[in-house]
Amino acid sequence: MRELIIVEGLPCSGKSSAARHIAEKFNMRCFDEDSGAHPADYEFHAFVQMSELEKLSYDEQSEIIEKSERKAGGVIVSLSKFRGDLFDKLIRYKIYDFLPWETEKPVMLGKWREFSENKKPDEKYVFNCVLLQNPMCETMMRFNFSIDRSRAYIGEICGIIKSMSPLVVYLKNDNIADSVKRAVNERGNDWLSAVIDYHCNGAYGRSKRLGGFDGYISALEERQRRELTILSEIDIESIVLNNPQTDWQAAYRTLDKILAQGFA
């Protein structure tokens, strides 16, 4: 029985809408980006190693420990619980933004293991983008790792969740620039500036000397190429929908027919 579906694709490809559709159609719990309390991801959290925690004052340590979750070698901190000077100190350890890879990787794999081990037998989930997008933003965009290194990390996650019979639904987009331009009308120029900055000024973007809108699109095109290559090579079942943005009703009919077989 299918217990986990993960919707993947580039920004503005329609992942959130597709994930909600699947969840409603097949009575599954849907976790989107920034949905809060994600069972397999850390949203706006920091990981503070004990060696770093001990550098803070006694009162600061006490407050952090009281509001945090202990993990091997440190604590997981929900940054939303802190304000002021202590928040400024903790933000330096934010997961996805500031941790070195050798620190972040085991923390994230631990979260996946926790999810897999604690999931109840009757629970079914739809996730948006945590298997490919988040790892690729880290391994490719932030650190400029090779596709082989990205594949190895994603493969480790797949091994952890294999018992859940996971399925990836990938929304391939051949008109990336047009999709982004349409999204700007809804999300605004501040959003566009932020994503351009992230993709062009990370290690990958700097290595390719990317800049501006065209640089952002170039990074997304390469990310999609790598994601589809990785998806074809890792041990996980997948469906690739080609340009569903051009006809969502047809795409959903095709998707519903395929997914229904997994819940029979």
Coordinates of C-alpha atoms in Angstrom, one line a residue:
M1 CA 0.0 0.0 0.0
R2 CA 1.3 3.4 -1.0
E3 CA 2.0 5.5 2.2
L4 CA 4.0 8.4 0.8
I5 CA 3.8 10.6 -2.3
I6 CA 6.3 13.3 -2.9
V7 CA 5.6 16.0 -5.5
E8 CA 8.7 17.5 -7.0
G9 CA 9.6 20.1 -9.7
L10 CA 11.0 23.5 -10.1
P11 CA 9.6 26.7 -8.4
C12 CA 6.4 27.8 -10.0
S13 CA 5.7 24.4 -11.5
G14 CA 2.5 23.9 -9.6
K15 CA 3.7 21.5 -6.8
S16 CA 1.6 23.0 -4.0
S17 CA -1.6 22.7 -6.1
A18 CA -0.8 19.2 -7.2
A19 CA 0.0 18.1 -3.7
R20 CA -3.3 19.4 -2.4
H21 CA -5.2 17.7 -5.2
I22 CA -3.6 14.3 -4.4
A23 CA -4.2 14.7 -0.7
E24 CA -7.9 15.5 -1.2
K25 CA -8.4 12.8 -3.8
F26 CA -6.9 10.0 -1.8
N27 CA -7.5 11.2 1.8
M28 CA -3.8 11.8 2.6
R29 CA -2.2 14.3 5.0
C30 CA -0.6 17.1 3.0
F31 CA 2.6 18.9 4.1
D32 CA 3.6 21.9 1.9
E33 CA 6.5 24.2 2.3
D34 CA 6.3 26.3 5.5
S35 CA 3.2 24.3 6.5
G36 CA 4.6 24.0 10.1
A37 CA 5.6 21.0 12.1
H38 CA 6.7 19.0 9.1
P39 CA 7.3 15.4 10.1
A40 CA 10.3 14.9 7.8
D41 CA 11.8 18.4 7.5
Y42 CA 13.0 21.3 9.6
E43 CA 11.3 24.6 8.8
F44 CA 12.9 27.6 10.3
H45 CA 14.9 25.6 12.8
A46 CA 18.5 25.7 13.9
F47 CA 20.9 23.0 15.1
V48 CA 23.2 24.1 17.8
Q49 CA 26.0 21.7 18.7
M50 CA 26.8 21.4 22.4
S51 CA 30.2 22.9 21.9
E52 CA 28.6 26.1 20.6
L53 CA 25.8 26.1 23.2
E54 CA 28.4 26.1 25.9
K55 CA 29.8 29.4 24.7
L56 CA 26.5 31.2 25.7
S57 CA 25.6 32.5 29.1
Y58 CA 24.1 30.2 31.7
D59 CA 20.7 31.9 31.3
E60 CA 20.8 31.7 27.6
Q61 CA 21.7 28.0 27.7
S62 CA 18.8 27.3 30.1
E63 CA 16.3 29.1 27.9
I64 CA 17.4 27.3 24.8
I65 CA 17.4 23.9 26.4
E66 CA 14.0 24.5 27.9
K67 CA 12.5 25.3 24.5
S68 CA 14.5 22.9 22.3
E69 CA 14.7 19.2 21.4
R70 CA 17.8 17.3 22.3
K71 CA 19.6 15.5 19.6
A72 CA 22.9 13.6 19.4
G73 CA 25.6 16.2 19.8
G74 CA 23.3 19.2 20.2
V75 CA 19.8 20.6 20.2
I76 CA 17.2 21.4 17.6
V77 CA 15.8 24.9 18.1
S78 CA 12.6 26.3 16.7
L79 CA 13.6 29.8 15.8
S80 CA 10.1 31.1 16.1
K81 CA 10.3 30.7 19.9
F82 CA 13.0 33.3 20.2
R83 CA 13.3 37.1 19.9
G84 CA 15.9 39.8 20.2
D85 CA 19.6 39.2 20.9
L86 CA 19.2 35.5 21.5
F87 CA 17.4 35.0 18.2
D88 CA 20.3 36.9 16.5
K89 CA 22.7 34.4 18.0
L90 CA 20.7 31.3 17.1
I91 CA 20.0 32.3 13.5
R92 CA 23.7 31.7 12.7
Y93 CA 23.0 28.0 13.1
K94 CA 19.9 27.9 10.9
I95 CA 19.4 24.6 9.0
Y96 CA 19.6 25.1 5.2
D97 CA 21.4 28.4 5.4
F98 CA 24.4 28.5 7.7
L99 CA 25.4 25.0 8.8
P100 CA 28.4 23.3 7.2
W101 CA 27.4 20.2 5.2
E102 CA 29.1 17.7 7.5
T103 CA 26.9 19.0 10.4
E104 CA 23.7 19.4 8.4
K105 CA 23.6 16.1 6.6
P106 CA 23.4 13.8 9.7
V107 CA 20.8 16.1 11.2
M108 CA 18.6 15.9 8.1
L109 CA 19.0 12.1 7.7
G110 CA 18.1 11.8 11.4
K111 CA 14.9 13.6 10.8
W112 CA 14.0 11.3 7.9
R113 CA 14.7 8.2 10.1
E114 CA 12.6 9.7 12.9
F115 CA 9.7 10.2 10.5
S116 CA 10.0 6.7 9.0
E117 CA 10.3 4.9 12.4
N118 CA 7.4 6.8 14.1
K119 CA 4.8 6.8 11.3
K120 CA 1.6 5.0 12.2
P121 CA 0.6 2.2 9.9
D122 CA -2.7 3.8 8.9
E123 CA -1.2 7.2 8.0
K124 CA -0.6 8.3 4.4
Y125 CA 1.2 11.5 3.4
V126 CA 1.8 13.9 0.5
F127 CA 4.9 16.0 0.7
N128 CA 5.9 18.9 -1.4
C129 CA 9.6 19.1 -2.6
V130 CA 11.5 17.7 0.4
L131 CA 13.2 14.8 -1.5
L132 CA 14.7 16.6 -4.5
Q133 CA 14.3 20.3 -4.3
N134 CA 15.5 20.9 -0.7
P135 CA 18.5 18.5 -1.1
M136 CA 19.4 20.0 -4.5
C137 CA 19.2 23.5 -3.2
E138 CA 21.7 22.5 -0.6
T139 CA 24.1 20.1 -2.5
M140 CA 24.0 21.9 -5.8
M141 CA 23.1 25.6 -5.3
R142 CA 24.6 26.2 -1.9
F143 CA 27.7 24.0 -2.0
N144 CA 28.2 23.3 -5.7
F145 CA 28.6 19.5 -5.2
S146 CA 28.7 17.2 -8.2
I147 CA 25.6 15.4 -9.4
D148 CA 27.1 12.2 -8.1
R149 CA 27.3 13.6 -4.6
S150 CA 23.7 14.9 -4.8
R151 CA 22.5 11.5 -6.0
A152 CA 24.3 9.7 -3.2
Y153 CA 22.6 11.8 -0.5
I154 CA 19.1 11.6 -2.1
G155 CA 19.7 7.8 -2.4
E156 CA 20.3 7.6 1.3
I157 CA 16.9 9.3 2.0
C158 CA 15.2 6.9 -0.4
G159 CA 16.7 4.0 1.5
I160 CA 15.3 5.3 4.8
I161 CA 11.7 5.7 3.4
K162 CA 11.7 2.6 1.1
S163 CA 9.4 0.6 3.4
M164 CA 6.6 3.2 2.8
S165 CA 6.4 2.4 -0.9
P166 CA 7.1 6.0 -1.8
L167 CA 6.3 7.6 -5.2
V168 CA 7.7 10.8 -6.7
V169 CA 5.4 12.8 -9.0
Y170 CA 7.7 15.1 -11.0
L171 CA 6.2 18.2 -12.7
K172 CA 8.6 18.8 -15.6
N173 CA 8.5 22.3 -17.1
D174 CA 9.9 23.2 -20.5
N175 CA 8.8 26.9 -20.2
I176 CA 10.6 27.8 -16.9
A177 CA 11.1 31.5 -17.7
D178 CA 7.4 32.0 -18.6
S179 CA 6.3 30.3 -15.4
V180 CA 8.5 32.4 -13.2
K181 CA 7.3 35.6 -14.9
R182 CA 3.7 34.7 -14.2
A183 CA 4.5 33.9 -10.6
V184 CA 6.1 37.3 -10.1
N185 CA 2.6 38.9 -10.6
E186 CA 1.4 37.0 -7.5
R187 CA 4.6 36.8 -5.4
G188 CA 6.1 40.2 -6.2
N189 CA 9.5 41.6 -7.2
D190 CA 10.9 41.1 -3.7
W191 CA 10.4 37.4 -4.1
L192 CA 12.1 37.4 -7.5
S193 CA 15.1 39.4 -6.1
A194 CA 15.5 36.9 -3.3
V195 CA 15.5 33.8 -5.4
I196 CA 17.8 35.4 -8.0
D197 CA 20.2 36.3 -5.1
Y198 CA 20.1 32.8 -3.7
H199 CA 20.7 31.0 -7.0
C200 CA 23.3 33.4 -8.4
N201 CA 25.3 34.1 -5.3
G202 CA 25.6 30.5 -3.9
A203 CA 28.6 28.4 -4.7
Y204 CA 27.1 27.0 -7.9
G205 CA 26.0 30.4 -9.2
R206 CA 29.4 32.0 -8.5
S207 CA 31.2 29.1 -10.2
K208 CA 29.1 29.7 -13.3
R209 CA 29.2 33.5 -12.9
L210 CA 25.5 33.7 -13.1
G211 CA 23.6 36.9 -12.6
G212 CA 20.1 38.4 -13.0
F213 CA 17.0 36.8 -14.2
D214 CA 18.7 34.9 -17.0
G215 CA 21.3 33.5 -14.5
Y216 CA 18.4 32.3 -12.3
I217 CA 16.7 30.6 -15.1
S218 CA 20.0 29.0 -16.2
A219 CA 20.4 27.5 -12.7
L220 CA 16.9 26.2 -12.7
E221 CA 17.3 24.5 -16.1
E222 CA 20.4 22.7 -14.9
R223 CA 18.8 21.8 -11.7
Q224 CA 15.8 20.2 -13.5
R225 CA 18.2 18.3 -15.8
R226 CA 20.1 16.9 -12.8
E227 CA 16.9 16.1 -10.9
L228 CA 15.4 14.1 -13.8
T229 CA 18.7 12.3 -14.2
I230 CA 18.9 11.4 -10.5
L231 CA 15.2 10.4 -10.5
S232 CA 15.9 7.9 -13.3
E233 CA 18.8 6.3 -11.4
I234 CA 17.8 6.1 -7.7
D235 CA 15.8 3.2 -6.3
I236 CA 12.4 4.9 -6.0
E237 CA 9.2 4.7 -8.1
S238 CA 8.4 7.9 -10.1
I239 CA 6.0 9.5 -12.6
V240 CA 7.1 12.4 -14.8
L241 CA 4.3 14.7 -16.0
N242 CA 5.5 16.7 -19.0
N243 CA 4.3 20.3 -18.8
P244 CA 1.2 19.8 -16.8
Q245 CA 0.9 23.6 -16.5
T246 CA -0.5 23.7 -20.0
D247 CA -3.6 21.6 -19.1
W248 CA -4.1 20.8 -15.4
Q249 CA -7.4 19.0 -15.9
A250 CA -5.8 16.6 -18.3
A251 CA -2.8 16.2 -16.0
Y252 CA -4.9 15.4 -13.0
R253 CA -7.0 12.9 -14.9
T254 CA -3.8 11.1 -15.9
L255 CA -2.3 11.4 -12.4
D256 CA -5.5 10.1 -10.7
K257 CA -5.7 7.1 -12.9
I258 CA -2.1 6.1 -12.2
L259 CA -2.3 6.8 -8.4
A260 CA -5.5 4.9 -8.0
Q261 CA -3.6 1.7 -8.8
G262 CA -1.4 2.2 -5.8
F263 CA -4.3 2.4 -3.4
A264 CA -6.2 -0.6 -4.7

